[in-house]
Short mmCIF file of C-alpha atoms and ligand atoms in Angstrom, two decimals:
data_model
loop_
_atom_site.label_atom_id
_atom_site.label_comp_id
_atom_site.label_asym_id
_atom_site.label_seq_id
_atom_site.Cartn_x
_atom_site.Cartn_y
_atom_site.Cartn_z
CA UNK A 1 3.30 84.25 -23.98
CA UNK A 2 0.33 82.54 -25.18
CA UNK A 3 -1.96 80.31 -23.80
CA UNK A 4 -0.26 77.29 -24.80
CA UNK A 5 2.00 76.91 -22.14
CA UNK A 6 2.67 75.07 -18.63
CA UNK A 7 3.54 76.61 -15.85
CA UNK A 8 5.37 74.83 -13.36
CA UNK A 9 6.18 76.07 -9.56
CA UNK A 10 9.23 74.09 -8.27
CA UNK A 11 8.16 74.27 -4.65
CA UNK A 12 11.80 73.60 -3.31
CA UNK A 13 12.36 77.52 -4.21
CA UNK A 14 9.35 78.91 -5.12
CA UNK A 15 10.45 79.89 -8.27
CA UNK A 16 7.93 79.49 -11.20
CA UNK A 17 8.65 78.71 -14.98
CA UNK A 18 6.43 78.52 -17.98
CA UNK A 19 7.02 76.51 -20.32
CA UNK A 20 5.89 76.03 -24.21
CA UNK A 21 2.97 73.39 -25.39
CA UNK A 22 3.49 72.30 -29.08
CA UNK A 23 1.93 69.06 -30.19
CA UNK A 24 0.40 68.44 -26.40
CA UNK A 25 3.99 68.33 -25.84
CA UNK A 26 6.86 70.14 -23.46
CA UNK A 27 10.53 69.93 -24.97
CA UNK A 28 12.26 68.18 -21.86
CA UNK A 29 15.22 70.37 -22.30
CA UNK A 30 13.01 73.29 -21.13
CA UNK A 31 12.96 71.57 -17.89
CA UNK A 32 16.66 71.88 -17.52
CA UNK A 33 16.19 75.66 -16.69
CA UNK A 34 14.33 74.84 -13.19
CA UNK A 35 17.79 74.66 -11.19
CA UNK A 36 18.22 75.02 -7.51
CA UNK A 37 21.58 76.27 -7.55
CA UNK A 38 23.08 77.59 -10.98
CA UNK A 39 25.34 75.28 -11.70
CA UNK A 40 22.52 72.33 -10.78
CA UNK A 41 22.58 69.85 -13.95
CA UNK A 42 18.62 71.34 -14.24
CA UNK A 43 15.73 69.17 -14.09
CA UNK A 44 15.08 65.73 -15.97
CA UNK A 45 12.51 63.77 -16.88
CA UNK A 46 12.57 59.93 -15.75
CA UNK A 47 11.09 57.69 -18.64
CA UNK A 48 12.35 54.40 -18.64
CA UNK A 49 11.18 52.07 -21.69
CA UNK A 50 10.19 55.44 -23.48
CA UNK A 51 6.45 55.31 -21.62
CA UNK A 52 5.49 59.01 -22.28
CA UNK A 53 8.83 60.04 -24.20
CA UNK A 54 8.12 61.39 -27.97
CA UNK A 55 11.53 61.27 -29.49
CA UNK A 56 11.17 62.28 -33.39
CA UNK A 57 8.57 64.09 -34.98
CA UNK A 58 7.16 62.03 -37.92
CA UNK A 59 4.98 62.07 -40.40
CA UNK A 60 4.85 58.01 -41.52
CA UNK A 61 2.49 56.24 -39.35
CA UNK A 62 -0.47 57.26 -37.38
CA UNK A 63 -1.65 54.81 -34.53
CA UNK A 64 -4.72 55.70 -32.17
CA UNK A 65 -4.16 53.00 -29.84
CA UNK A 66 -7.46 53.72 -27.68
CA UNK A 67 -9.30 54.05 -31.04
CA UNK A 68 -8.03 51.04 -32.52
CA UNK A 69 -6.08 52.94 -35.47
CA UNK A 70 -3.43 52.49 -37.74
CA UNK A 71 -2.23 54.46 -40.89
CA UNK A 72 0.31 54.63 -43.25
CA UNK A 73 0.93 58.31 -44.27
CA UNK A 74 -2.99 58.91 -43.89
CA UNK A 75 -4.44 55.48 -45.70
CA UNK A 76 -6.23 53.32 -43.18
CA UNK A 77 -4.66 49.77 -43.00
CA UNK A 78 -7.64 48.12 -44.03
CA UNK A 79 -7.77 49.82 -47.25
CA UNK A 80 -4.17 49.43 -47.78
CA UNK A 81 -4.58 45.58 -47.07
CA UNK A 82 -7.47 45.38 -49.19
CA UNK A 83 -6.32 47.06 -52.17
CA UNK A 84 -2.38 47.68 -52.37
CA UNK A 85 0.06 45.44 -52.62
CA UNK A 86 3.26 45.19 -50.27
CA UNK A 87 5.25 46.95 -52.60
CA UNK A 88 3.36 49.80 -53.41
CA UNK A 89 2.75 50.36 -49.97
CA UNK A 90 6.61 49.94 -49.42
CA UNK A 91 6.84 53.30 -51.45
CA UNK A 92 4.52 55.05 -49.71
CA UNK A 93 5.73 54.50 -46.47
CA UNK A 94 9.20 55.29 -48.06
CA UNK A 95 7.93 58.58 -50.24
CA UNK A 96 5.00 60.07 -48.99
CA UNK A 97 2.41 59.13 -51.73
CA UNK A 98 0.99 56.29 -53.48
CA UNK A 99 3.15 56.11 -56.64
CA UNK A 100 1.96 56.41 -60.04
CA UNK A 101 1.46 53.86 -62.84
CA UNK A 102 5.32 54.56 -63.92
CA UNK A 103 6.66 55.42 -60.51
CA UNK A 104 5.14 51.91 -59.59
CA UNK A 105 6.79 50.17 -62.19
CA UNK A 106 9.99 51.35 -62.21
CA UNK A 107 10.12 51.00 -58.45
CA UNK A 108 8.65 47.22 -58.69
CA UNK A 109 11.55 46.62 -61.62
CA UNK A 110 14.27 48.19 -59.29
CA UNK A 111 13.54 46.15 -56.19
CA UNK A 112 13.00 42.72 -58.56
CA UNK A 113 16.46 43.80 -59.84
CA UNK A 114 18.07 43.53 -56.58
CA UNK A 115 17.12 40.50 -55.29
CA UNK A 116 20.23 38.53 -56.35
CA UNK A 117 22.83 38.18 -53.30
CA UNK A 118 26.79 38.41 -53.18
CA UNK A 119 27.86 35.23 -53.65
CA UNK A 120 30.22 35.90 -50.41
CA UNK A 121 27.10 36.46 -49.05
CA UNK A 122 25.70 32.72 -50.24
CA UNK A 123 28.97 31.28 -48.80
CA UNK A 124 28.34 33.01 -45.43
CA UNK A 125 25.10 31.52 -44.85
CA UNK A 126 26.22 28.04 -46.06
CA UNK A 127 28.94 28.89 -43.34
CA UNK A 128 26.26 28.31 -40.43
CA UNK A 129 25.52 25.22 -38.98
CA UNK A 130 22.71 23.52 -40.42
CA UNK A 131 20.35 24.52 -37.16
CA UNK A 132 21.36 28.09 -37.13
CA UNK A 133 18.52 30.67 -35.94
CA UNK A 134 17.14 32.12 -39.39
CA UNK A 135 17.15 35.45 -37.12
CA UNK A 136 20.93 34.93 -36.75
CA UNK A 137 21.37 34.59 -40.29
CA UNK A 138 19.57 37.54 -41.29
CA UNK A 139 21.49 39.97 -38.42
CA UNK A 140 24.93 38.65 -39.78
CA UNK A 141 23.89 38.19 -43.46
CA UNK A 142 22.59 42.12 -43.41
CA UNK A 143 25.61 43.25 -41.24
CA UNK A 144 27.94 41.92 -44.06
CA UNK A 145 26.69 43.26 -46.42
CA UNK A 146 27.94 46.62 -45.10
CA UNK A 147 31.27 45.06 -46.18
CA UNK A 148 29.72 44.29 -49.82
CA UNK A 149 28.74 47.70 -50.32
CA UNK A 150 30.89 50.36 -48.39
CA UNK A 151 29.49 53.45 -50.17
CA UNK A 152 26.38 52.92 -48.37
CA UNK A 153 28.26 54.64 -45.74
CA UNK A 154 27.58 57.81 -47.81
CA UNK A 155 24.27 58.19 -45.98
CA UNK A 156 23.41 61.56 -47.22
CA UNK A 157 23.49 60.95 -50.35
CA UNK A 158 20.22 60.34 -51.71
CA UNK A 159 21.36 58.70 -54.72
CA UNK A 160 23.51 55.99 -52.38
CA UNK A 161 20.74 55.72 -50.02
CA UNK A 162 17.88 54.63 -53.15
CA UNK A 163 20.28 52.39 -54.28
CA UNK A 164 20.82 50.39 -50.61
CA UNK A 165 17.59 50.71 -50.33
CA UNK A 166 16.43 48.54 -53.57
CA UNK A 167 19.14 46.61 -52.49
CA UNK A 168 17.56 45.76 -49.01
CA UNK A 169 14.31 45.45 -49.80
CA UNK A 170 15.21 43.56 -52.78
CA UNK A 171 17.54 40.74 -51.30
CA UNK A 172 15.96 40.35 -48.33
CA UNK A 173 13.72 37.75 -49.34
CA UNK A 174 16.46 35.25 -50.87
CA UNK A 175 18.61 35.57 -47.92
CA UNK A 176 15.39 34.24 -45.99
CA UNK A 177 15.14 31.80 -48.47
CA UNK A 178 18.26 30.93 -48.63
CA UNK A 179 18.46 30.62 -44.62
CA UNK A 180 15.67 27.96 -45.01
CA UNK A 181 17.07 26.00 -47.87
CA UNK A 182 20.38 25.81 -45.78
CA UNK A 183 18.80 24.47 -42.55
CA UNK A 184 16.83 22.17 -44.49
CA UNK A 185 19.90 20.57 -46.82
CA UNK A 186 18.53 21.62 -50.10
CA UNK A 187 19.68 23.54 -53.28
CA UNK A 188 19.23 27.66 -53.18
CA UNK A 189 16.52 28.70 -56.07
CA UNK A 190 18.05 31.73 -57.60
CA UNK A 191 15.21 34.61 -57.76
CA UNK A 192 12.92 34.78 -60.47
CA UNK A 193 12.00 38.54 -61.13
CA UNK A 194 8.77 37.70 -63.89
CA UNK A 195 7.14 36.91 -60.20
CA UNK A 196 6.06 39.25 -57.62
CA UNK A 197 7.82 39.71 -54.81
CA UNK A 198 5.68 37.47 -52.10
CA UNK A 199 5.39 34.72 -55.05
CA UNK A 200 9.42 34.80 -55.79
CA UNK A 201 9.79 34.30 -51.66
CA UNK A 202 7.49 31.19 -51.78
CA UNK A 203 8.67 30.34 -55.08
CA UNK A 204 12.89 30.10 -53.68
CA UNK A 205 11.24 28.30 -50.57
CA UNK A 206 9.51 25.95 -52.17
CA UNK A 207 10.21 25.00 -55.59
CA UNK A 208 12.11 21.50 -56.01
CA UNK A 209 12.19 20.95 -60.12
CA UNK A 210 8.27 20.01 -59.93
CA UNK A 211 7.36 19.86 -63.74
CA UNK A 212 4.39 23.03 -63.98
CA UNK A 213 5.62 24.27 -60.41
CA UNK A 214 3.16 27.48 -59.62
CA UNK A 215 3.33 29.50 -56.58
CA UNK A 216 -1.23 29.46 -55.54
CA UNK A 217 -1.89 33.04 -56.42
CA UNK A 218 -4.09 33.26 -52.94
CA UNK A 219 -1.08 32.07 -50.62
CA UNK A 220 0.88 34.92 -52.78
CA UNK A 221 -1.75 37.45 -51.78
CA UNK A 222 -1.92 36.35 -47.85
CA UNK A 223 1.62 36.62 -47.64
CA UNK A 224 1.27 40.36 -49.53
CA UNK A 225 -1.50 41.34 -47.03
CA UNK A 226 0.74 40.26 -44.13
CA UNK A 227 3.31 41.75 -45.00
CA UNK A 228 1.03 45.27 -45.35
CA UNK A 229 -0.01 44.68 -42.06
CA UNK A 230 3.74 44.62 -40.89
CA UNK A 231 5.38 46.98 -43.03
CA UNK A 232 5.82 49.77 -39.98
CA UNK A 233 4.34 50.48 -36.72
CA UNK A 234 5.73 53.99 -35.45
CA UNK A 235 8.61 54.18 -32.55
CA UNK A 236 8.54 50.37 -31.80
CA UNK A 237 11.63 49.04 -30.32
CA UNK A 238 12.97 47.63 -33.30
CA UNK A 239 12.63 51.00 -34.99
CA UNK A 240 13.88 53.34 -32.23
CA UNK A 241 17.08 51.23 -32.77
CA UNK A 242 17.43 51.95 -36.55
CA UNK A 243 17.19 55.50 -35.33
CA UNK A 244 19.75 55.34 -32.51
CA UNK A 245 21.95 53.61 -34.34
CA UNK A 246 21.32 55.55 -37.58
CA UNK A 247 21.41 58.50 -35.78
CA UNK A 248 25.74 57.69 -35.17
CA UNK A 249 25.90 58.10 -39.26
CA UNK A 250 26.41 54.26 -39.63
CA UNK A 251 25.65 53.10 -43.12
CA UNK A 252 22.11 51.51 -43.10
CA UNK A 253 23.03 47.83 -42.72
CA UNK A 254 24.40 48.37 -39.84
CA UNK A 255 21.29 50.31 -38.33
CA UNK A 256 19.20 47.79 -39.76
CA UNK A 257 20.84 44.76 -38.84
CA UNK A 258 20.18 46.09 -34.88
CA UNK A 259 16.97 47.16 -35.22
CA UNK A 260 16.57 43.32 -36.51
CA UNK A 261 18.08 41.78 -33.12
CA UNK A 262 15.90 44.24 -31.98
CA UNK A 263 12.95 42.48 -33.47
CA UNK A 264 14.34 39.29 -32.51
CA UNK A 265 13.14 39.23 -28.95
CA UNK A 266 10.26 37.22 -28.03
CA UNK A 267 8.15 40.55 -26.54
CA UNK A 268 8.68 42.06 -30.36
CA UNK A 269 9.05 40.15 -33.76
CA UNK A 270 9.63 36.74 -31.92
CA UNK A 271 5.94 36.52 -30.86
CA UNK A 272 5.10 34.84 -33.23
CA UNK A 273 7.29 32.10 -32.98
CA UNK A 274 6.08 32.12 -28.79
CA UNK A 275 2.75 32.44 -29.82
CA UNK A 276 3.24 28.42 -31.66
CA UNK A 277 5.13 27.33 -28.95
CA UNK A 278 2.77 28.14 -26.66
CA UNK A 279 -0.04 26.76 -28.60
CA UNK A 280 1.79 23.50 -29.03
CA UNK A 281 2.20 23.40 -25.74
CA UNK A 282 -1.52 23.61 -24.75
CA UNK A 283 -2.11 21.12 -27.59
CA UNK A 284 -5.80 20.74 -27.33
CA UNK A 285 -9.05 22.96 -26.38
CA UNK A 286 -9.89 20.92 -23.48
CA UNK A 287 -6.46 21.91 -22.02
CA UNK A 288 -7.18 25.81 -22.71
CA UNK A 289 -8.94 26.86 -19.15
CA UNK A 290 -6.13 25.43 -17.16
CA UNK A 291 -3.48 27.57 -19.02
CA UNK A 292 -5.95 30.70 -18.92
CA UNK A 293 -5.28 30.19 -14.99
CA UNK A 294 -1.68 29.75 -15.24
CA UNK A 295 -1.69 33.38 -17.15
CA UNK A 296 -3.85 34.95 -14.38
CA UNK A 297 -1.41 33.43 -11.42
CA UNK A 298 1.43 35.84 -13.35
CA UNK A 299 3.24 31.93 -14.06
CA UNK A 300 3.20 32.56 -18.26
CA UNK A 301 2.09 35.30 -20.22
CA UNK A 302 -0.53 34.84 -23.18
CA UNK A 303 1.61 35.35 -25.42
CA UNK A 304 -0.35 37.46 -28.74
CA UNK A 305 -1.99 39.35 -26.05
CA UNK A 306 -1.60 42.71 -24.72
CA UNK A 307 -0.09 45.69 -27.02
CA UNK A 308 2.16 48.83 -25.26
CA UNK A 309 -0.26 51.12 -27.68
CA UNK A 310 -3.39 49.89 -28.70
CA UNK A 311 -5.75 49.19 -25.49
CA UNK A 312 -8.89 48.29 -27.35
CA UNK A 313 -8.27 46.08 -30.30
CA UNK A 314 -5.33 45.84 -32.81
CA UNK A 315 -6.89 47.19 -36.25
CA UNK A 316 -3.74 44.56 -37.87
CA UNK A 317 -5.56 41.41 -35.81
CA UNK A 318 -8.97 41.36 -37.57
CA UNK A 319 -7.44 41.90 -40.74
CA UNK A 320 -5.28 38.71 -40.16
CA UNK A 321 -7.73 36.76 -38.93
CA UNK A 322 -9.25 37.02 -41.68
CA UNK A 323 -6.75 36.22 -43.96
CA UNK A 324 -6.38 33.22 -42.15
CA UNK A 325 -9.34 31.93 -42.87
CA UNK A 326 -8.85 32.83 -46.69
CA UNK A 327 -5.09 30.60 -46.19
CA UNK A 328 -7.45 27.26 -44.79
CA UNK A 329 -9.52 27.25 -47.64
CA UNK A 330 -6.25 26.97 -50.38
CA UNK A 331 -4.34 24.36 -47.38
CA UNK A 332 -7.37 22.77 -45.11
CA UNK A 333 -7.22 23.85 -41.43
CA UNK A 334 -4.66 23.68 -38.64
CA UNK A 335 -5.70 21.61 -35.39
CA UNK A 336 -4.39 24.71 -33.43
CA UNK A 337 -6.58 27.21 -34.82
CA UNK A 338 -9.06 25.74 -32.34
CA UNK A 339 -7.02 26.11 -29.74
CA UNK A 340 -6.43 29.89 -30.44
CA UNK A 341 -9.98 30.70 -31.16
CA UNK A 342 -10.74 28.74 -27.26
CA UNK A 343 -7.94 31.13 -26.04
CA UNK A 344 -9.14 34.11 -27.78
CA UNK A 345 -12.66 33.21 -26.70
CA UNK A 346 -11.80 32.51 -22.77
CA UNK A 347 -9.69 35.89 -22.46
CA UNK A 348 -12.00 37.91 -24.31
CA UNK A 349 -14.71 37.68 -21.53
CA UNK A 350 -12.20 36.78 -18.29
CA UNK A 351 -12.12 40.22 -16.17
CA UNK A 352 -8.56 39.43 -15.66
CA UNK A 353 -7.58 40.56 -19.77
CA UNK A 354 -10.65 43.03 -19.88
CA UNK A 355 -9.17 44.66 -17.14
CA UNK A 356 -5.56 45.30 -18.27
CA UNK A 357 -7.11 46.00 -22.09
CA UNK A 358 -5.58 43.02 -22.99
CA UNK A 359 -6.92 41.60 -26.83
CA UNK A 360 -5.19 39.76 -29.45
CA UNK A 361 -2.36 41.35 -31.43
CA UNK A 362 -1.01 40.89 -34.93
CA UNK A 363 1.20 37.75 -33.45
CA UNK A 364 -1.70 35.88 -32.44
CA UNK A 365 -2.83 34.67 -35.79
CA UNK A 366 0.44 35.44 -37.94
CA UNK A 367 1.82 32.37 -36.42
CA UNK A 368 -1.15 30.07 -37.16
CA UNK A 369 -0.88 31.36 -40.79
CA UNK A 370 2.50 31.17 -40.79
CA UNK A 371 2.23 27.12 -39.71
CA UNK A 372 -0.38 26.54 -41.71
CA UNK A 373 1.88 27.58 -44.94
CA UNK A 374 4.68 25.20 -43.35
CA UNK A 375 7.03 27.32 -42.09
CA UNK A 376 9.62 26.39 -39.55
CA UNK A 377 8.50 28.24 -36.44
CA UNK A 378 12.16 30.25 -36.66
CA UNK A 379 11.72 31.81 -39.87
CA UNK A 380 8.52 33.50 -38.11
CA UNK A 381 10.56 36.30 -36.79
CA UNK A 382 12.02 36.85 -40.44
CA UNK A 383 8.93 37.27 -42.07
CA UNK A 384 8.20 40.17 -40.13
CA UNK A 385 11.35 41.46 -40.39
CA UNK A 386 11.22 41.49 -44.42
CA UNK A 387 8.35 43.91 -44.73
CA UNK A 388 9.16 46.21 -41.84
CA UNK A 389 12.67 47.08 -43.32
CA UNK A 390 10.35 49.39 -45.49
CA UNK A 391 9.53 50.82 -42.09
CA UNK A 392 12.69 50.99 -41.01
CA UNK A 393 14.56 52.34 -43.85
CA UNK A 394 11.71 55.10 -43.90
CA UNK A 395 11.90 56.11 -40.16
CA UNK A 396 15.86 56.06 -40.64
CA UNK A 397 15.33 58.79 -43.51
CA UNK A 398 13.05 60.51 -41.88
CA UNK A 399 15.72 60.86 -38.97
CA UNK A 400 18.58 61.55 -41.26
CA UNK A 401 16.24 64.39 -42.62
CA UNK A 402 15.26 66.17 -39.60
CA UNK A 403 17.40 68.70 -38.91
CA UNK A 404 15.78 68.71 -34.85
CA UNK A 405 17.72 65.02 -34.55
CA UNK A 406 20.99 64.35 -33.35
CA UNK A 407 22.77 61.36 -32.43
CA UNK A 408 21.30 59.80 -29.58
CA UNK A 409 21.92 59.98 -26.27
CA UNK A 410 19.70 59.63 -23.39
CA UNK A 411 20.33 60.85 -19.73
CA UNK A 412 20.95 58.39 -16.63
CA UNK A 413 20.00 59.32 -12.93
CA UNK A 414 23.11 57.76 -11.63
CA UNK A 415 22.55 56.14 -8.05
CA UNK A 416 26.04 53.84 -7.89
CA UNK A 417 28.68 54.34 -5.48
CA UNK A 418 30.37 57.68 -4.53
CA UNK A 419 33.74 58.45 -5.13
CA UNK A 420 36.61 55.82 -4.03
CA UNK A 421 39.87 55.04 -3.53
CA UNK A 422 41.02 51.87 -5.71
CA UNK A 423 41.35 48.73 -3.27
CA UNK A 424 44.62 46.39 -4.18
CA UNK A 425 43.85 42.93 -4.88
CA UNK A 426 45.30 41.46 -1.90
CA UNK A 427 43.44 43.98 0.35
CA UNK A 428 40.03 43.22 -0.52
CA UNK A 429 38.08 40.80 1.48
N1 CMC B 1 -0.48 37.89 -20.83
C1 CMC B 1 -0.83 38.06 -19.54
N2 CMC B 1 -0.74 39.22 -18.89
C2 CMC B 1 -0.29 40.27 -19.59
C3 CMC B 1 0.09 40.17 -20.94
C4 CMC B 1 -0.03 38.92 -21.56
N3 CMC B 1 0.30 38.77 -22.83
N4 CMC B 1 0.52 41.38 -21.36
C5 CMC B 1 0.41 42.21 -20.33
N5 CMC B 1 -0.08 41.54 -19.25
C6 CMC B 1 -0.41 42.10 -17.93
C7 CMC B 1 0.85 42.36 -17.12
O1 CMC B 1 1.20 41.25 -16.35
C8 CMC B 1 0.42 43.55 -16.31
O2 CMC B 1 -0.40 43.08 -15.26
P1 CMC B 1 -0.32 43.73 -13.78
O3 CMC B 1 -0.79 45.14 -13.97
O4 CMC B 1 -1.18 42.88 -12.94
O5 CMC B 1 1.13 43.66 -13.38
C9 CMC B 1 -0.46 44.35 -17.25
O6 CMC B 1 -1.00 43.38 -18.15
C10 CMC B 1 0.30 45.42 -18.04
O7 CMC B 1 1.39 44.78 -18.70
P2 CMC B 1 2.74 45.47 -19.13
O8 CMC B 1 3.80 44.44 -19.24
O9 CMC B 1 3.00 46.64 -18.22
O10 CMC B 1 2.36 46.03 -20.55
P3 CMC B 1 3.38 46.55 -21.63
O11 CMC B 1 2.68 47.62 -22.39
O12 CMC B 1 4.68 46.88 -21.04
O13 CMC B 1 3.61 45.24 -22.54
C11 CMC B 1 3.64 43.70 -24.27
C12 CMC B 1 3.22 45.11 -23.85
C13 CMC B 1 3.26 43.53 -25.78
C14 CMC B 1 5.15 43.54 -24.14
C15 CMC B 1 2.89 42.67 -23.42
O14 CMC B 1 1.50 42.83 -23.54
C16 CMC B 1 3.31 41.25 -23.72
O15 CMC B 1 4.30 40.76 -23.16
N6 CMC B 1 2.55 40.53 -24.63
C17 CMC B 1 2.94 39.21 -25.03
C18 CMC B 1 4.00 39.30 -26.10
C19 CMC B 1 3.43 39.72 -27.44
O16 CMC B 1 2.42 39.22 -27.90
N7 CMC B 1 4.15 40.65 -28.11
C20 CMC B 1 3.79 41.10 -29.45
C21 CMC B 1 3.44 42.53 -29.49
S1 CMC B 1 2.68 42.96 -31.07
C22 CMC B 1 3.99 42.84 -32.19
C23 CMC B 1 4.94 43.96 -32.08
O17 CMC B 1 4.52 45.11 -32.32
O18 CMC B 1 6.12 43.68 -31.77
#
């Protein structure tokens, strides 16, 4: 044997094993063979919340999270936000490569085809109560559509999964739109494909029969760069659930209707939306030092802060920051920028966040942008959730693909009770 390989001496017999590095990585099933007796179960490894666990191999995203780094299939994000648009970067995280000039085209006209909805789908959301969760819309609205199209259970065909795929990443936009217009009591704007895809979302938002209505070209492009910045971010939670629950066969709007509840949760894709609250409820600079010591007592978290990966900076933070800038120049500014910049400020030289590498995330400022453009703070989850099905959809492929993946199934250390005999009701005490 090479080299490349661990040995391990399991010192409750003696015995020694060695085991295979590939990829700085052991294959936890080789641990199985260090047994004390031979019919032991064989060794396991204990990783709750996935902590050192690498369960795919994958070729999409590349994150250095010491380094600061993101990449989509090889680009750096800050090229990608600076010159791409969502879309095209939608197809490379879905194929590999930048497309062509034609490949671009066609794949803009297919997804700008597909953003009509069912109209059963348009009754289902008028169905909700006017103060429905937009996040609850989405899960149900994408969940049913499994019902609209039932060959999408055909999920390896690659001709049925391209066309679910348009279909997602086409209509998921009007069914956020449509989520708002509902809440808010006013008529759904059908899609207009002659616009791009972030102009068509603020367009069926927005427009209310204003003679010479025009979406601003720069809120078009902020919305494009965000979602860039969100279109995928390696095994996230979210994403480990589209594979899990991909990984069972189940036609894609299923998988990625729970990797969206997924995303829901306030630690994931509703951070945004705790990021606003949180800065509404600090409500002015002056009150910024007292909440920086209700953080450090453990009483509230900061939210924005802290990533599981990246320990220095998060390369998706500047790049939004930025943005947000460009966004108060088109609307005017937003009283609680000024509290986030105090925050940001404060933590950013308190021992307490340098300490735990804690820095703002891509949540910090999304919200604040976000705000600013006048969105409800519970559509924030959904407009992460639009770009990253491009992430999603990819990663799911990508598992479908690999013939190394199987439906999941992790292990349990099980500590409950031992065997028992059943008590009858009127025995128990
Ligand atoms: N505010 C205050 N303390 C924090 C924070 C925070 N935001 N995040 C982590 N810590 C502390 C935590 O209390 C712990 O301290 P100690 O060692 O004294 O117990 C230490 O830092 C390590 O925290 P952890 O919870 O073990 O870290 P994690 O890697 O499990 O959590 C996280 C990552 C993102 C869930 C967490 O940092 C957090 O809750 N942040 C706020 C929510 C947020 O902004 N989420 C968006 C993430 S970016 C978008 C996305 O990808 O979904």
């Amino acid at each position: 044997m090479s080299n490349n390989t661990l040995t391990i001496t399991d010192n409750r017999t003696g015995k020694t094993y060695e085991v295979p590095i590939e990829y700085d990585t052991i294959h936890a099933t080789d641990l199985r063979k260090i047994k004390v007796n031979p019919d032991d179960f064989g060794l396991m490894a204990y990783d709750p919340a996935y902590m050192n666990t690498a369960a795919c191999k994958s070729s999409i995203t590349y994150i250095d999270g010491d380094k600061g780094i993101l990449r989509y299939r090889g680009y750096p994000i800050e090229q990608l936000a600076e010159k791409s648009t969502y879309l095209e970067v939608s197809y490379l995280i879905l194929y590999g490569e930048l497309p062509t000039k034609e490949q671009l085209e066609y794949w803009e006209n297919r997804i700008l085809r597909h953003t009509f909805i069912h109209e059963n789908l348009v009754q289902l959301i008028r169905a909700f109560r006017y103060d429905a969760h937009p996040m609850g819309i989405l899960i149900s609205a994408v969940s049913a559509m499994s019902t609209l199209y039932p060959e999408a259970k055909h999920v390896r065909d690659p001709h049925v999964r391209e066309k679910q795929i348009w279909r997602i990443i086409g209509k998921l936009p009007t069914i956020a739109a449509f989520a708002y217009r509902h809440r808010i009591g006013r008529p759904f704007n059908y899609p207009d494909s002659s616009m791009s895809y972030t102009a068509n979302l603020l367009y069926m938002l927005d427009y209310m029969n204003q003679r010479d209505y025009e979406v601003h070209p720069a809120l078009a492009r902020a919305m494009d760069v965000l979602f860039i910045l969100h279109a995928d971010h390696e095994q996230n939670c979210s994403t480990s659930v589209m594979r899990a629950v991909g990984s069972s066969l189940a036609d894609p709007y299923s998988a990625l209707s729970a990797a969206a509840a997924a995303l829901y949760g306030p630690l994931h894709g509703g951070a945004n939306e705790a990021v606003l609250l949180m800065l509404n409820e600090i409500g002015t600079v002056a009150n910024v030092p007292a909440y920086i010591e209700r953080v450090k007592k453990g009483e509230v978290r900061l939210m924005g802060f802290g990533h599981r990966v990246y320990k220095n900076y998060d390369p998706r933070a500047s790049i939004i920051k930025k943005v947000a800038y460009e966004v108060f120049e088109v609307t005017g500014s937003n009283v609680l920028l000024d509290v986030a910049l105090e925050l940001e400020r404060i933590a950013l030289q308190d021992d307490y966040f340098i300490s735990r590498k804690l820095y703002p995330n891509v949540d910090f400022y999304s919200g604040i942008i976000y705000h600013t453009l006048r969105f409800p703070m519970d559509m924030f989850p959904f407009l992460f959730a639009i770009p990253r099905a491009s992430g999603w959809l990819a990663q799911w492929m990508e598992m479908l693909d690999d013939p190394e993946q199987k439906i999941a199934r992790p292990r349990q250390i099980y500590l409950g009770a031992d065997e028992r005999d059943y008590v009858p009701l009127e025995e128990r005490k």
